[in-house]
Short mmCIF file of C-alpha atoms and ligand atoms in Angstrom, two decimals:
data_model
loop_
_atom_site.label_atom_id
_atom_site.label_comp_id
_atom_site.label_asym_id
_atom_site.label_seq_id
_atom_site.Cartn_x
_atom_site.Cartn_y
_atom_site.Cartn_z
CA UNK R 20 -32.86 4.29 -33.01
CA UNK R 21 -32.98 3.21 -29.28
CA UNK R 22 -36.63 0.64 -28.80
CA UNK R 23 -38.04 0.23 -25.98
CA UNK R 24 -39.32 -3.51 -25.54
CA UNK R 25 -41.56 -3.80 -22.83
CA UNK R 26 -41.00 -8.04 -21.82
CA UNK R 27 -43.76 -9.65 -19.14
CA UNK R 28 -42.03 -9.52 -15.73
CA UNK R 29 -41.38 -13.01 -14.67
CA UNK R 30 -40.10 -12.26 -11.12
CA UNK R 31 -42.16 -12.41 -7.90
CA UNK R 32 -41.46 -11.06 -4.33
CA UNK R 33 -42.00 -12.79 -1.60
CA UNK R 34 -45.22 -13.01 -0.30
CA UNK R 35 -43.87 -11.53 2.86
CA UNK R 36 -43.63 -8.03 1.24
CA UNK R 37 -47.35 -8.46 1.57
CA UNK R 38 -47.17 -7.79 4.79
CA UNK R 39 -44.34 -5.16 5.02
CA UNK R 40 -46.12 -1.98 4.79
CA UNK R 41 -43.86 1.12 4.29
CA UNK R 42 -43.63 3.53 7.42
CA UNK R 43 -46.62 6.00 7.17
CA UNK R 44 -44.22 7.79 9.41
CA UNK R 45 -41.14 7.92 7.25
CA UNK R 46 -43.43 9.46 5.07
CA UNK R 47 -45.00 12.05 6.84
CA UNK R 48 -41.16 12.81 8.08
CA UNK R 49 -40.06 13.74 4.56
CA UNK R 50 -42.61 16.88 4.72
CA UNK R 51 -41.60 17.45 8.14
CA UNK R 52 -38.28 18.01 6.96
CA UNK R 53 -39.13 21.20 5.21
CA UNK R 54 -37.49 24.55 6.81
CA UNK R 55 -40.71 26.35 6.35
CA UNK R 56 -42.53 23.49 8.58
CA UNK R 57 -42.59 23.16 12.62
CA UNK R 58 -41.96 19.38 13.06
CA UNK R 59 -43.24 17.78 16.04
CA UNK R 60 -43.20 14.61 13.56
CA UNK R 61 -39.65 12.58 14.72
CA UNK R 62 -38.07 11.40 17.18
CA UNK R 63 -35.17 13.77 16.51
CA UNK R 64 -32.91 14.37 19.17
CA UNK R 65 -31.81 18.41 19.52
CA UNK R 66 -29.27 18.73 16.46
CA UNK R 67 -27.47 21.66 18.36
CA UNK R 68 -26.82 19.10 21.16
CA UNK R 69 -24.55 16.39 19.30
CA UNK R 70 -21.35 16.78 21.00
CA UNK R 71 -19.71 17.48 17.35
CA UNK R 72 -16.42 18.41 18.84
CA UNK R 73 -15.90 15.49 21.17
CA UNK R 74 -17.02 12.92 18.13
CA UNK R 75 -14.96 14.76 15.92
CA UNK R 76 -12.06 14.48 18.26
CA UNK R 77 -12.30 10.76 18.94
CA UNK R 78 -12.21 10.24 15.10
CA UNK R 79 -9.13 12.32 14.65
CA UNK R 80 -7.74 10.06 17.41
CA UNK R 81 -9.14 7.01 15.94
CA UNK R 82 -7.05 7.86 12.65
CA UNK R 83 -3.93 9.05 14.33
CA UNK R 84 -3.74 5.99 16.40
CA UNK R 85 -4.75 3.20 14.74
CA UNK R 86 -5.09 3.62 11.20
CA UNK R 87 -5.63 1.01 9.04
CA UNK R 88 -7.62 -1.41 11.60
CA UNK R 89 -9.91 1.00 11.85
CA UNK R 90 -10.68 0.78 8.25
CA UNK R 91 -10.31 -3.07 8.07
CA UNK R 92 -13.39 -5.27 8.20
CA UNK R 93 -13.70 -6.51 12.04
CA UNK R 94 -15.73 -9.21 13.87
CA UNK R 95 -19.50 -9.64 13.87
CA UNK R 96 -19.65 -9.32 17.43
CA UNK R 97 -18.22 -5.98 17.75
CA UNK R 98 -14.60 -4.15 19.13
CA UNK R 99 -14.34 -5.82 22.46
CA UNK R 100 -13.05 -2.26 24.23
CA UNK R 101 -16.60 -1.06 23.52
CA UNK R 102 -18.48 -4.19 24.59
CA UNK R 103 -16.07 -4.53 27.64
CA UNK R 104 -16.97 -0.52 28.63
CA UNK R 105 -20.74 -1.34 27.92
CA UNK R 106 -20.69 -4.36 29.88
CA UNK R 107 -19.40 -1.87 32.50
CA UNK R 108 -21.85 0.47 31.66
CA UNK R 109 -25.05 -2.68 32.23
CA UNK R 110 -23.61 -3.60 35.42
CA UNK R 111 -23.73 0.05 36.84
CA UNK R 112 -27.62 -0.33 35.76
CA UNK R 113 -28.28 -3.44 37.66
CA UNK R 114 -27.46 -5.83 34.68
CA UNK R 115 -25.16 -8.37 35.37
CA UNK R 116 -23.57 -8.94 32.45
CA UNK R 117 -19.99 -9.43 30.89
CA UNK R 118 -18.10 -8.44 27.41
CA UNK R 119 -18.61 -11.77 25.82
CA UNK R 120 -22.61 -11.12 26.23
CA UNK R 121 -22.85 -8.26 24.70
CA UNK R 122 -23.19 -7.80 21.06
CA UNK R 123 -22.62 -4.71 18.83
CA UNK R 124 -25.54 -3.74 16.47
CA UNK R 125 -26.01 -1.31 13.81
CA UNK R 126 -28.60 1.00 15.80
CA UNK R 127 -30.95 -1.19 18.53
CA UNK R 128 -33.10 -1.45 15.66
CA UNK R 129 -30.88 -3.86 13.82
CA UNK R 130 -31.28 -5.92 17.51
CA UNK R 131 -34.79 -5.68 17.47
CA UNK R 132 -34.61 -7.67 13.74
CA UNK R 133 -32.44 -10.13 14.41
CA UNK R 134 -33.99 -11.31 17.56
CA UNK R 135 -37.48 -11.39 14.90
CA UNK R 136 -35.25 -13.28 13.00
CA UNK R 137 -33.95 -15.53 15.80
CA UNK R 138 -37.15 -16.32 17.30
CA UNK R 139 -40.00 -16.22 14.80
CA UNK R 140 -41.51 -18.25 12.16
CA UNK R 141 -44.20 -17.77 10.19
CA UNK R 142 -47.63 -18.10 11.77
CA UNK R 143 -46.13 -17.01 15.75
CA UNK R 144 -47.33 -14.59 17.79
CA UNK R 145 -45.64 -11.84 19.55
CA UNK R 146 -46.97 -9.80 22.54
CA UNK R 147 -46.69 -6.35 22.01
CA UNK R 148 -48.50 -2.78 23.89
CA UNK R 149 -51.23 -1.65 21.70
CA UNK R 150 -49.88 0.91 20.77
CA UNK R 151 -46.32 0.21 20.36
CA UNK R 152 -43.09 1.04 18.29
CA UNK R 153 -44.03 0.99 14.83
CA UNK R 154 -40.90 0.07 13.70
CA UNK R 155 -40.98 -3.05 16.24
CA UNK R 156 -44.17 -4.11 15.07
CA UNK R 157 -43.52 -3.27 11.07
CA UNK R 158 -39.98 -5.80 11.92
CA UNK R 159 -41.92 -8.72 13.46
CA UNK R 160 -44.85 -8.06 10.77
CA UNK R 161 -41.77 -8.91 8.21
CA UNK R 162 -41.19 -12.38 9.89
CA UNK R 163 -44.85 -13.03 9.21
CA UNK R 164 -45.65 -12.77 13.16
CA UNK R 165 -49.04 -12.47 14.12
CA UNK R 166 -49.11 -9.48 16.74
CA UNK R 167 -50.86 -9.52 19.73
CA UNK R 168 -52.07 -5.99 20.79
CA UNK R 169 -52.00 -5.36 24.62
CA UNK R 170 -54.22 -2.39 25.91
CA UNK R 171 -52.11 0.09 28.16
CA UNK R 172 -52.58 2.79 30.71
CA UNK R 173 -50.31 5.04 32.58
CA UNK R 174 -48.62 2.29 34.04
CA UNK R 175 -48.22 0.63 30.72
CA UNK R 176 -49.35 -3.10 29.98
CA UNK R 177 -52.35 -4.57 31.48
CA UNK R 178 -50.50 -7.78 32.83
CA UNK R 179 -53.59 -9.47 33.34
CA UNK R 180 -54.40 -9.32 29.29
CA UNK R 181 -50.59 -10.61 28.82
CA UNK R 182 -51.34 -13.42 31.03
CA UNK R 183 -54.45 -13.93 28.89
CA UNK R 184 -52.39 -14.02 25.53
CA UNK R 185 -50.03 -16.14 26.90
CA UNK R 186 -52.00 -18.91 27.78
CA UNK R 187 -54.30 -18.46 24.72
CA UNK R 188 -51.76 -18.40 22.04
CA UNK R 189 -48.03 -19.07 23.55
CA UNK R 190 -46.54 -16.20 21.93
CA UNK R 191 -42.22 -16.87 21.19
CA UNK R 192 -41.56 -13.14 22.15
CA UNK R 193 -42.94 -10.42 24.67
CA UNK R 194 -41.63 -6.89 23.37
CA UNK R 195 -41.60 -3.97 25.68
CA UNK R 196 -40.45 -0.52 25.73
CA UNK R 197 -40.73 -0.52 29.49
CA UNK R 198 -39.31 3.17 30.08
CA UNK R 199 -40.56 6.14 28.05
CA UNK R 200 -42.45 4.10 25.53
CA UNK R 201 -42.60 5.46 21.97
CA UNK R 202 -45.21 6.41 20.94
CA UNK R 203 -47.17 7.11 24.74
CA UNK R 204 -44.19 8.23 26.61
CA UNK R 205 -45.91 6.01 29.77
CA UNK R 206 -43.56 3.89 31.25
CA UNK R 207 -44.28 0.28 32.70
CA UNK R 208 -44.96 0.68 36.64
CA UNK R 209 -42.56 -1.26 39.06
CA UNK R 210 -45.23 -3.53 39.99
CA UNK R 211 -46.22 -4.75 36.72
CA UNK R 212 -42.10 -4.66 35.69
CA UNK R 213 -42.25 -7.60 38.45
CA UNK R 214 -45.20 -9.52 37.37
CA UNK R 215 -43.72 -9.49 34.02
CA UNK R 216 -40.54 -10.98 35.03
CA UNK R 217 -42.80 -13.85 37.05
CA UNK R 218 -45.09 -14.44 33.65
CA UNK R 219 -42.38 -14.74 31.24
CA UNK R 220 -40.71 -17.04 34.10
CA UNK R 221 -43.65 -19.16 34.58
CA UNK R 222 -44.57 -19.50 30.77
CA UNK R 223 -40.93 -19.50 29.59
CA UNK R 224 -41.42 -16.76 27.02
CA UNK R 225 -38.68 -14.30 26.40
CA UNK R 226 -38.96 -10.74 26.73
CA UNK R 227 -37.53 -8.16 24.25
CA UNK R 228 -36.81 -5.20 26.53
CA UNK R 229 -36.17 -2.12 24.32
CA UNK R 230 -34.48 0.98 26.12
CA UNK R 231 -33.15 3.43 24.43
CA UNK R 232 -34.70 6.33 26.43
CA UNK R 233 -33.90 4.95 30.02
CA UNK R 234 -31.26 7.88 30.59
CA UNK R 235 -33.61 10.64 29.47
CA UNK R 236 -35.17 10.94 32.60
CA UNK R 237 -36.68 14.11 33.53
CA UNK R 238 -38.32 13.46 36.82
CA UNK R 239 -39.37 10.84 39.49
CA UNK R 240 -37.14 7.59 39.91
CA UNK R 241 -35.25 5.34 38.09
CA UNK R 242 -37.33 1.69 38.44
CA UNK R 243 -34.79 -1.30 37.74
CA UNK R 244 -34.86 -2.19 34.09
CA UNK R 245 -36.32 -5.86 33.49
CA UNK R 246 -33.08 -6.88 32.48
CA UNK R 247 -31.52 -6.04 36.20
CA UNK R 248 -34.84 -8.05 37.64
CA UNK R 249 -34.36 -11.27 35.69
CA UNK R 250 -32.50 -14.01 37.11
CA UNK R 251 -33.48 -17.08 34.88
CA UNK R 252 -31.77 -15.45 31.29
CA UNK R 253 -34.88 -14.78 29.73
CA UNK R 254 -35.29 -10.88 29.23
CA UNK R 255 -32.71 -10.01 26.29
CA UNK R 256 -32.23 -6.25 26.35
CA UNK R 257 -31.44 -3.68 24.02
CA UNK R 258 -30.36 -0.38 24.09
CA UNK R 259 -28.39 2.27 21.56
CA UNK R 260 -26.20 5.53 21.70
CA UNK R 261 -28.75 7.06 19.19
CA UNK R 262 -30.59 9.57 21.91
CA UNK R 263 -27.85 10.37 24.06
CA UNK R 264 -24.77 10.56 21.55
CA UNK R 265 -25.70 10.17 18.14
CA UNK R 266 -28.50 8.38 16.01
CA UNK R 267 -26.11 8.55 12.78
CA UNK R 268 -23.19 6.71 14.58
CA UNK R 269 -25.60 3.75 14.77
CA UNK R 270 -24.55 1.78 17.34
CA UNK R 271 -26.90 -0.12 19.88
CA UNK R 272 -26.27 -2.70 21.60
CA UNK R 273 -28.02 -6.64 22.64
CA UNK R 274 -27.25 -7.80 26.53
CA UNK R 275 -28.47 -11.37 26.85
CA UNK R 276 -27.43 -14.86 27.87
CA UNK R 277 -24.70 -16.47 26.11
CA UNK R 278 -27.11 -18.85 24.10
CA UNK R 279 -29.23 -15.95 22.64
CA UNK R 280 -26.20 -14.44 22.18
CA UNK R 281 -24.42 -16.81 20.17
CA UNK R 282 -27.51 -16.99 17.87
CA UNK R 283 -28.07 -13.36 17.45
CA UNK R 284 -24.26 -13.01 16.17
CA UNK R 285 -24.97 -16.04 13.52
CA UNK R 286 -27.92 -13.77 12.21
CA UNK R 287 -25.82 -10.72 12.19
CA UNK R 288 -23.27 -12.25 10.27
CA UNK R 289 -25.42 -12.46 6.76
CA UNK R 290 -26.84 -9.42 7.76
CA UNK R 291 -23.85 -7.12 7.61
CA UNK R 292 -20.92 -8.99 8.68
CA UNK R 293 -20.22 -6.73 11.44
CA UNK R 294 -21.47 -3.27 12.64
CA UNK R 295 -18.54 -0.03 11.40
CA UNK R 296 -15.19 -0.36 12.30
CA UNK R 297 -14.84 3.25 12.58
CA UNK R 298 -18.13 4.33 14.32
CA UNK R 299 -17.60 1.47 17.17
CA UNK R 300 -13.57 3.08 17.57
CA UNK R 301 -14.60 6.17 17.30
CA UNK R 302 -17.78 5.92 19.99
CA UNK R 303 -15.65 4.06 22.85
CA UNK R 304 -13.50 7.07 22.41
CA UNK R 305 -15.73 9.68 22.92
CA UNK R 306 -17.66 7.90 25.75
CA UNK R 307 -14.26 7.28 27.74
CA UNK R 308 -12.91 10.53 27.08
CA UNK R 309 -15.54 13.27 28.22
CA UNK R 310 -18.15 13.68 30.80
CA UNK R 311 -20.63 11.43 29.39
CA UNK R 312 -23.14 11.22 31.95
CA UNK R 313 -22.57 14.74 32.22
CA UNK R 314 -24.00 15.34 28.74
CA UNK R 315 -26.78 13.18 29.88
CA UNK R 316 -27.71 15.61 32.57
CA UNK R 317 -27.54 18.83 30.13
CA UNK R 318 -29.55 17.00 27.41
CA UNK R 319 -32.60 15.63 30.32
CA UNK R 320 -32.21 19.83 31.57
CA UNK R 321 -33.23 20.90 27.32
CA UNK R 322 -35.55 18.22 27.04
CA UNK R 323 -37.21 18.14 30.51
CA UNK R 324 -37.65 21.91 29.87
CA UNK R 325 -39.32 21.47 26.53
CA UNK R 326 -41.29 18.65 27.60
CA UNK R 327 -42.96 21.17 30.13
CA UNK R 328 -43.22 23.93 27.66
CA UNK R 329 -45.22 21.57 25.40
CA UNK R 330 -47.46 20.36 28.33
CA UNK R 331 -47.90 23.78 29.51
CA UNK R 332 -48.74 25.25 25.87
CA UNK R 333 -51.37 22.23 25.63
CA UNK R 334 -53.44 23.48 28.92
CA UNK R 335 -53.57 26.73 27.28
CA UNK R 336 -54.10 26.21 23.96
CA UNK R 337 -56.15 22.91 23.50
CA UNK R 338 -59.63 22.34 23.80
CA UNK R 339 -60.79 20.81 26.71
CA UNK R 340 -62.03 17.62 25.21
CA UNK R 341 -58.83 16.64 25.28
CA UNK R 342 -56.24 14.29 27.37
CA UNK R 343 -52.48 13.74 26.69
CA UNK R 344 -49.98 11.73 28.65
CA UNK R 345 -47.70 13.06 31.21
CA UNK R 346 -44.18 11.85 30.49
CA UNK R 347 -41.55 11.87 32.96
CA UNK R 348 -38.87 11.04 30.18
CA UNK R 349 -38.03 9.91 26.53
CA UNK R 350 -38.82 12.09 23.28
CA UNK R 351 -43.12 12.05 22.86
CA UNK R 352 -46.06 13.08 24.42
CA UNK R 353 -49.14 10.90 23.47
CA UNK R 354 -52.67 13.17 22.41
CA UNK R 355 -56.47 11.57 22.36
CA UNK R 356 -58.84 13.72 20.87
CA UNK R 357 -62.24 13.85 20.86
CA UNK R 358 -63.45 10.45 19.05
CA UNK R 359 -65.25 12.35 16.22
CA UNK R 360 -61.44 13.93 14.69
CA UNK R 361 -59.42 12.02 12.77
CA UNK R 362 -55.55 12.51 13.34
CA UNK R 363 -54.93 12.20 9.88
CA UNK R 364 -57.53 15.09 8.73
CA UNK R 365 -55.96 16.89 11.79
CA UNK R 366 -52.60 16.69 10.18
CA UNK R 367 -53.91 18.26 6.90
CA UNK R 368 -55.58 20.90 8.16
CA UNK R 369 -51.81 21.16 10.94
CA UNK R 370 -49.92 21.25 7.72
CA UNK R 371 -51.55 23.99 5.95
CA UNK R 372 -50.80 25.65 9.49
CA UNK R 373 -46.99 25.05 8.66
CA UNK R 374 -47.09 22.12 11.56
CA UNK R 375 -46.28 18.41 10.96
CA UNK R 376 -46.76 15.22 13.73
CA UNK R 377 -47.42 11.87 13.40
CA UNK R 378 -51.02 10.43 13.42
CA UNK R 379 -51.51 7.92 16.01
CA UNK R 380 -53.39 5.13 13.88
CA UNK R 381 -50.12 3.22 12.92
CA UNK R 382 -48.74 2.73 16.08
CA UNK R 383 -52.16 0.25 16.74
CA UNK R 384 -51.59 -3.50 15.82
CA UNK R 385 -55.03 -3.37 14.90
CA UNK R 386 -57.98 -0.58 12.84
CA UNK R 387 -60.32 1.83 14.88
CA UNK R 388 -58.07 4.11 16.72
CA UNK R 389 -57.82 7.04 14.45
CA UNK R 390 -58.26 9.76 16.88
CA UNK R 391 -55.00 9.92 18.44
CA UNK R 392 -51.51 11.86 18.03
CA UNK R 393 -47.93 11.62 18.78
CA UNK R 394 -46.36 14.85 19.61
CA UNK R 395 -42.18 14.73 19.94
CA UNK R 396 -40.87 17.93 21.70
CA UNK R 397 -36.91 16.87 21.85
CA UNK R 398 -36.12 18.31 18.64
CA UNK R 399 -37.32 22.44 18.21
CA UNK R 400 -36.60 25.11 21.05
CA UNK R 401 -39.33 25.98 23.58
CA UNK R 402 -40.65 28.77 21.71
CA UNK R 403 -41.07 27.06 18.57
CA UNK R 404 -42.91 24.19 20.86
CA UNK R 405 -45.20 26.98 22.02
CA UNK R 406 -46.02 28.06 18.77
CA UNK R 407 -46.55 24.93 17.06
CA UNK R 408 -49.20 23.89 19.61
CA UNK R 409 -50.85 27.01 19.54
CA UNK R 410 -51.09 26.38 15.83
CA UNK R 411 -52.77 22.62 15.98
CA UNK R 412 -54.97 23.97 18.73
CA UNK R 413 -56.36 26.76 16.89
CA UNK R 414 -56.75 23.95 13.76
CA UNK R 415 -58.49 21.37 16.58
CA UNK R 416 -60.60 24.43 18.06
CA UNK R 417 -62.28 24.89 14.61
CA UNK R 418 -62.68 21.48 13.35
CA UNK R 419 -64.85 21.26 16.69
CA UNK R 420 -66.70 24.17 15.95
N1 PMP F 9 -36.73 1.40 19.68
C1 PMP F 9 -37.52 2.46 19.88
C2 PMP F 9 -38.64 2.37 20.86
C3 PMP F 9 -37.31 3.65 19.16
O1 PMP F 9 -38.13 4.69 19.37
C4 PMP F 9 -36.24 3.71 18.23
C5 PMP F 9 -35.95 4.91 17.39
N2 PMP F 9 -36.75 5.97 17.44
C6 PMP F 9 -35.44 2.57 18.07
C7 PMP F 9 -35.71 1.44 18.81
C8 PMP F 9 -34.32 2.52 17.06
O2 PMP F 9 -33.23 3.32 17.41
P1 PMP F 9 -31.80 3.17 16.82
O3 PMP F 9 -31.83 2.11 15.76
O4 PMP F 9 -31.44 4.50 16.27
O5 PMP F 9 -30.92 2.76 17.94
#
């Protein structure tokens, strides 16, 4: 007869875990993911946009022509055709850059944790927009960073509050989304992009630059990434193919200065030895061989298009207490309502409705903003967009009543 002894556990976890909180958003995502529910919840790009044929084509070619290498373990630093038609790609965008300073990464969020890694120690502090990238902040959070919450308005960061932190507690790292921010949608102004540049200059603090909406531009123009305005090797920039080809290829990419570089690829190494052989093959291929930018300009027609439908179905259907962002690219659209509703309760009532999102309280680096919400409108056709807001309005018009 099988006994079940039941022994005192004698092993501890880190006390880092302490800090590593899991995603309230991966969890909210897992009910989004229900047919029955209208998800405005991820930042899921349009499914019936993947370019499935061209992928699928440039991993048939991948097999026919080379084979085995592609299924052979490869260097940490990623197939040099890819880096070498990035590299390309950077300097089109301003970035002077070559191969050898570019590094392939599993997603841009395996970039954004091995620069944590690289850079922080226990006890540090890290600049980051309040609110910013939950992901970012959960990553730097793991490397026991203390986080430094920056208010933001339409133009993104208050500089003057950077210039604050800086001099108050020398942070190691400045992280910005600086175009399309996630979860606002604001982008940093051109102005501020510059004083930036001069602060992390003067101070000598490095900036994380995290792009990987840059292309999904809707309207208005294209400022210079910080990358393009930095001339002293001090912005390291990240970007991915996860919005504009595929999020489950996972590839992103690191541009920065051969130093950073070179460290970056020594933390990737324990990490996962090297980012898939396949995937990187298979990408380069499908990049070179169709009208990529092309694609681009079909997905920012869809998206711009929903992003309009959502904005116009919130003037109709949402009380007037009120305000959202007005993005001009990227995936979300950023809600404050009135200061006496809770996004969470807002969500439970939503989801009775049949209508997930994301609560905006996580996104904050610190407690107190509960009555905000992140809307994504890449993912569901404009009707559906229509419908779901018309839904969370009617939910928002009672709770006020
Ligand atoms: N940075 C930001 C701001 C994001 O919103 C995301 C994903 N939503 C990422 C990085 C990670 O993207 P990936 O790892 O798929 O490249």
């Amino acid at each position: 007869m099988a006994t079940t002894i039941l022994e005192p556990r004698h092993y501890q976890f880190a006390s880092r875990m302490l800090k590593m909180k899991s995603s309230a958003v991966r969890e909210i995502l897992k009910i989004a993911e229900r047919p029955d529910i209208i998800s405005f919840a991820g930042g899921l790009p349009a499914p019936e946009l993947f370019p499935v044929d061209v992928i699928a084509r440039a991993h048939a070619e991948v097999f026919a022509q080379e084979g085995a290498a592609a299924l052979q373990y490869s260097t940490t630093e990623g197939w040099r055709p890819l880096r070498e038609w990035i590299a390309a790609r950077m300097n089109f965008r301003g970035i002077q850059t070559v191969a050898d300073r570019v590094l392939i990464t599993s997603g841009s969020q395996q970039g954004i944790d091995l620069v944590g890694k690289v850079f922080l120690e226990p006890g540090d502090s890290v600049v980051v927009e309040n609110p910013s990238y939950l992901s970012a902040l959960q990553c730097f959070s793991g490397y026991e960073a203390s986080l430094i919450g920056i208010d933001s308005d339409n133009e993104g960061m208050c500089i003057d509050q950077v210039e604050q932190a800086i001099e108050r507690a020398r942070p190691k790292l400045i992280y910005v989304v600086a175009d399309f921010q996630n979860p606002k949608g604001t982008s940093l102004s051109s102005e501020r992009r510059a004083q930036l540049i001069e602060l992390s200059r003067l101070f000598q603090v490095p900036i994380l630059e995290d792009d990987p909406y840059g292309d999904l531009r809707y309207r208005g123009e294209r400022p210079l990434t910080l990358a393009a305005m930095d001339r002293h090797g001090l912005v390291i920039y990240i970007s991915t193919f996860s919005k504009t080809l595929s999020p489950g290829m996972r590839i992103g990419w690191v541009v920065a200065s051969d130093e950073i570089i070179h460290a970056l690829i020594i933390a990737k190494q324990p990490a996962d030895l090297h980012t898939s052989t396949i995937e990187q093959r298979a990408a380069v291929r499908a990049v070179a061989g169709f009208d990529f930018d092309g694609h681009i300009a079909g997905l920012c027609q869809v998206y711009g298009d929903r992003c309009d439908t959502m904005l116009d179905a919130l003037e109709r259907y949402f009380p007037a207490e009120t305000r959202w962002t007005h993005p001009e690219g990227g995936l979300f659209l950023w809600i404050e309502l009135p200061e006496t509703i809770r996004g969470e309760d807002l969500l439970e009532d939503s989801l009775r409705e049949h209508v997930a999102f994301v609560p905006g309280g996580p996104f904050f680096v610190d407690e107190g903003h509960d009555n905000f919400i992140r809307l994504n409108f890449s993912n569901r056709p404009s009707e559906i967009i229509e419908e779901g807001v018309k839904r969370i309005g009617a939910v928002l018009k009672r709770r006020l009543a």
